[in-house]
XYZ file of C-alpha atoms in Angstrom:
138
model
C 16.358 52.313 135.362
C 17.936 55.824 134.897
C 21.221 54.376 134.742
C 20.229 51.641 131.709
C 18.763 54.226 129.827
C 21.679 56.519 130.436
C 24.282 54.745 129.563
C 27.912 54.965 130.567
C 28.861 56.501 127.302
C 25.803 58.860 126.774
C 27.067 62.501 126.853
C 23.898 64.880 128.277
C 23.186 67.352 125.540
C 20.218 69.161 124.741
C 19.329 67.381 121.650
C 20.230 63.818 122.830
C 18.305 64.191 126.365
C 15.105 65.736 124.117
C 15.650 62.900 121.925
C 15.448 60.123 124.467
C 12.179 61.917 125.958
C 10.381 61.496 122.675
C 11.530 57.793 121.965
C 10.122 56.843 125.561
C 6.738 59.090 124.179
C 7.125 56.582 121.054
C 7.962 53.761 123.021
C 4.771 54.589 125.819
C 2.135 54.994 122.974
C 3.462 51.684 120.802
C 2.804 50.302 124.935
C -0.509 51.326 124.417
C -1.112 50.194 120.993
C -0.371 46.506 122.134
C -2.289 46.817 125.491
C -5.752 48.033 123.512
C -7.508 44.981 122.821
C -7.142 43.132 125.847
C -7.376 46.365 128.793
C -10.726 48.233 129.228
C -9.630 51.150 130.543
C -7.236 52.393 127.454
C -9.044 54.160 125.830
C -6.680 55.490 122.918
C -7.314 56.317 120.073
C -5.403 53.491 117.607
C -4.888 56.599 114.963
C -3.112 58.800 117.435
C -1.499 56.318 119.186
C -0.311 54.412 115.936
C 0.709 58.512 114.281
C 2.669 58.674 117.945
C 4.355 55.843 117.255
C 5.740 55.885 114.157
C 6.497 59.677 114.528
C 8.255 59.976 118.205
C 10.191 56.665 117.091
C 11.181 58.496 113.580
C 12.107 61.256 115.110
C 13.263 60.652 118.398
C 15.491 57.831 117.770
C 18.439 59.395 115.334
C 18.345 62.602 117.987
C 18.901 59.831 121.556
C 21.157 58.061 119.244
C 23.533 60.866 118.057
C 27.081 61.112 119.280
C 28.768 59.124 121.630
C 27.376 55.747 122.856
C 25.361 55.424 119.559
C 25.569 51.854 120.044
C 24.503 51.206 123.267
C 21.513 53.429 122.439
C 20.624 51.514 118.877
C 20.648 48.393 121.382
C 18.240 49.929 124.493
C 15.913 51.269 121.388
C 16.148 47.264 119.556
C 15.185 46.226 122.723
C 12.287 48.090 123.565
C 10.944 47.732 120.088
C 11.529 43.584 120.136
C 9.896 43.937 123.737
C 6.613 45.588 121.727
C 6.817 42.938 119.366
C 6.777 39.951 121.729
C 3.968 41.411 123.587
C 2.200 41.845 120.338
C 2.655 38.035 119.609
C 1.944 36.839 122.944
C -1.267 39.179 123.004
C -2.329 36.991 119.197
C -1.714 34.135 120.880
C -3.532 34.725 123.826
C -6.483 35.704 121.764
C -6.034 32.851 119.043
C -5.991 29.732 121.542
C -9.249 31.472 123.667
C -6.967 31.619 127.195
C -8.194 35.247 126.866
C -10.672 37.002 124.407
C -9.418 40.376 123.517
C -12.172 43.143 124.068
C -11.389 45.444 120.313
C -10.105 44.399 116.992
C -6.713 42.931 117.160
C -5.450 44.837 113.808
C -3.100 46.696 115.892
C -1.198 43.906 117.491
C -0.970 42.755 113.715
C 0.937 46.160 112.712
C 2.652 46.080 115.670
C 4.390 42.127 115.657
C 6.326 43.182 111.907
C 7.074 47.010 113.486
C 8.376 45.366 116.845
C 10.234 42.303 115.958
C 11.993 43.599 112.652
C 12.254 47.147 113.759
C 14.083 45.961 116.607
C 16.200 43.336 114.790
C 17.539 45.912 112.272
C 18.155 48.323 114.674
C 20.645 45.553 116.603
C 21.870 44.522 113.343
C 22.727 48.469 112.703
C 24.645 48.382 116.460
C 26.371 44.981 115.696
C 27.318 46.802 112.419
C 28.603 49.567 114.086
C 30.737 48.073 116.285
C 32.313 45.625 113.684
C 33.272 49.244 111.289
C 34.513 50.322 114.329
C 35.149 48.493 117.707
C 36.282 51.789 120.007
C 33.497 52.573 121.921
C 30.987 55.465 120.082
């Protein structure tokens, strides 16, 4: 796991390895936000978590992605955000066809599906852009 997130062409500094511990922070509390309406135990706050969120990701994301290997890490962070987004769907669908009723509201999963699934596709359109401006290795 270390190694995917640390990627071949990630240099160590300060700012980048700070960076990358407040996008997981981002990442864990968007986590969370989709698992609230169907798990018991989580009990979040949707506020907090949903301020986390969009704050660690805001934040955290330009700092994990600066300098080299800025396209590898625009395609771990696309990928964690379509994996939020997925869940979110799956966790409407779940509720919608009655395999499983969810236990609180579901408004979060519904912020959640647009912020996953297009967050994540612009962010691998931004790497794909990348690498077509420039094709050496970032």
């Amino acid at each position: 796991m270390g190694e995917f997130l640390l990627h071949p062409g990630f240099t160590p500094t300060t700012a980048r390895l700070i960076g990358l511990l407040v996008f997981l922070i981002g990442v864990l509390s968007g986590a969370l936000l989709v698992a609230l309406p169907f798990v018991a135990a989580v009990e979040a706050d949707p506020l907090v978590m949903g301020l986390l969120f969009a704050v660690c990701l805001a934040f955290g994301l330009p700092l994990y992605a600066s300098g080299s290997g800025r396209v590898e890490a625009l395609r771990i962070a696309a990928a964690a955000l379509l994996g939020l987004g997925v869940f979110s769907l799956l966790g409407l669908f779940v509720d919608g066809t009655g395999l499983l009723a969810a236990l609180r509201p579901l408004y979060v999963l519904w912020l959640m599906l647009p912020a996953g699934l297009l967050g994540g596709l612009l962010l691998n359109y931004f790497a794909g852009a990348l690498e077509r401006i420039d094709p050496a290795p970032r």
